[in-house]
Amino acid sequence: MAGRAGGGLADPNNQIASKLKALYSAVEREPIPDMFLDLLEKLDKAEQIGKSQL
């Protein structure tokens, strides 16, 4: 295992990690779909109504 200590690009784990980081970064930059934002807004309103009924 001494050859893997450097963790260079030849290491499959580093390649996978690099690609996963790139994918995650790309997903982070995507806008949130309007349908999802609408759902979050409805959940917030329902939560506020529930709290006011206590």
mmCIF file of C-alpha atoms in Angstrom:
data_model
loop_
_atom_site.group_PDB
_atom_site.id
_atom_site.type_symbol
_atom_site.label_atom_id
_atom_site.label_comp_id
_atom_site.label_asym_id
_atom_site.label_seq_id
_atom_site.Cartn_x
_atom_site.Cartn_y
_atom_site.Cartn_z
ATOM 1 C CA MET A 1 0.000 0.000 0.000
ATOM 2 C CA ALA A 2 3.005 2.282 0.078
ATOM 3 C CA GLY A 3 2.342 3.251 -3.549
ATOM 4 C CA ARG A 4 -1.075 4.645 -2.618
ATOM 5 C CA ALA A 5 0.217 6.986 0.060
ATOM 6 C CA GLY A 6 0.541 9.848 -2.420
ATOM 7 C CA GLY A 7 -3.122 9.611 -3.403
ATOM 8 C CA GLY A 8 -2.514 10.894 -6.895
ATOM 9 C CA LEU A 9 -4.926 10.867 -9.820
ATOM 10 C CA ALA A 10 -4.147 7.194 -10.461
ATOM 11 C CA ASP A 11 -6.005 6.348 -7.251
ATOM 12 C CA PRO A 12 -9.585 5.397 -8.221
ATOM 13 C CA ASN A 13 -10.944 6.790 -4.948
ATOM 14 C CA ASN A 14 -9.497 10.216 -5.727
ATOM 15 C CA GLN A 15 -10.988 10.124 -9.208
ATOM 16 C CA ILE A 16 -14.412 9.211 -7.837
ATOM 17 C CA ALA A 17 -14.179 11.873 -5.131
ATOM 18 C CA SER A 18 -13.184 14.510 -7.667
ATOM 19 C CA LYS A 19 -16.078 13.648 -9.970
ATOM 20 C CA LEU A 20 -18.571 13.589 -7.103
ATOM 21 C CA LYS A 21 -17.385 17.014 -5.922
ATOM 22 C CA ALA A 22 -17.781 18.385 -9.456
ATOM 23 C CA LEU A 23 -21.284 16.915 -9.742
ATOM 24 C CA TYR A 24 -22.303 18.272 -6.327
ATOM 25 C CA SER A 25 -21.002 21.728 -7.252
ATOM 26 C CA ALA A 26 -22.981 21.660 -10.493
ATOM 27 C CA VAL A 27 -26.165 20.667 -8.641
ATOM 28 C CA GLU A 28 -25.611 23.459 -6.105
ATOM 29 C CA ARG A 29 -25.545 26.028 -8.909
ATOM 30 C CA GLU A 30 -28.866 24.874 -10.373
ATOM 31 C CA PRO A 31 -31.867 27.063 -9.563
ATOM 32 C CA ILE A 32 -34.532 25.723 -7.232
ATOM 33 C CA PRO A 33 -37.607 24.694 -9.255
ATOM 34 C CA ASP A 34 -40.665 26.926 -8.798
ATOM 35 C CA MET A 35 -42.792 23.901 -7.910
ATOM 36 C CA PHE A 36 -40.483 23.113 -4.999
ATOM 37 C CA LEU A 37 -40.470 26.732 -3.810
ATOM 38 C CA ASP A 38 -44.290 26.746 -3.920
ATOM 39 C CA LEU A 39 -44.377 23.580 -1.834
ATOM 40 C CA LEU A 40 -42.020 25.096 0.742
ATOM 41 C CA GLU A 41 -44.217 28.191 0.924
ATOM 42 C CA LYS A 42 -47.320 26.057 1.510
ATOM 43 C CA LEU A 43 -45.532 24.137 4.246
ATOM 44 C CA ASP A 44 -44.488 27.387 5.941
ATOM 45 C CA LYS A 45 -48.073 28.659 5.857
ATOM 46 C CA ALA A 46 -49.419 25.384 7.259
ATOM 47 C CA GLU A 47 -46.815 25.515 10.017
ATOM 48 C CA GLN A 48 -47.797 29.096 10.913
ATOM 49 C CA ILE A 49 -51.497 28.137 11.025
ATOM 50 C CA GLY A 50 -50.682 25.157 13.234
ATOM 51 C CA LYS A 51 -48.722 27.329 15.671
ATOM 52 C CA SER A 52 -51.479 29.942 15.849
ATOM 53 C CA GLN A 53 -54.032 27.270 16.818
ATOM 54 C CA LEU A 54 -52.112 26.294 19.964
#
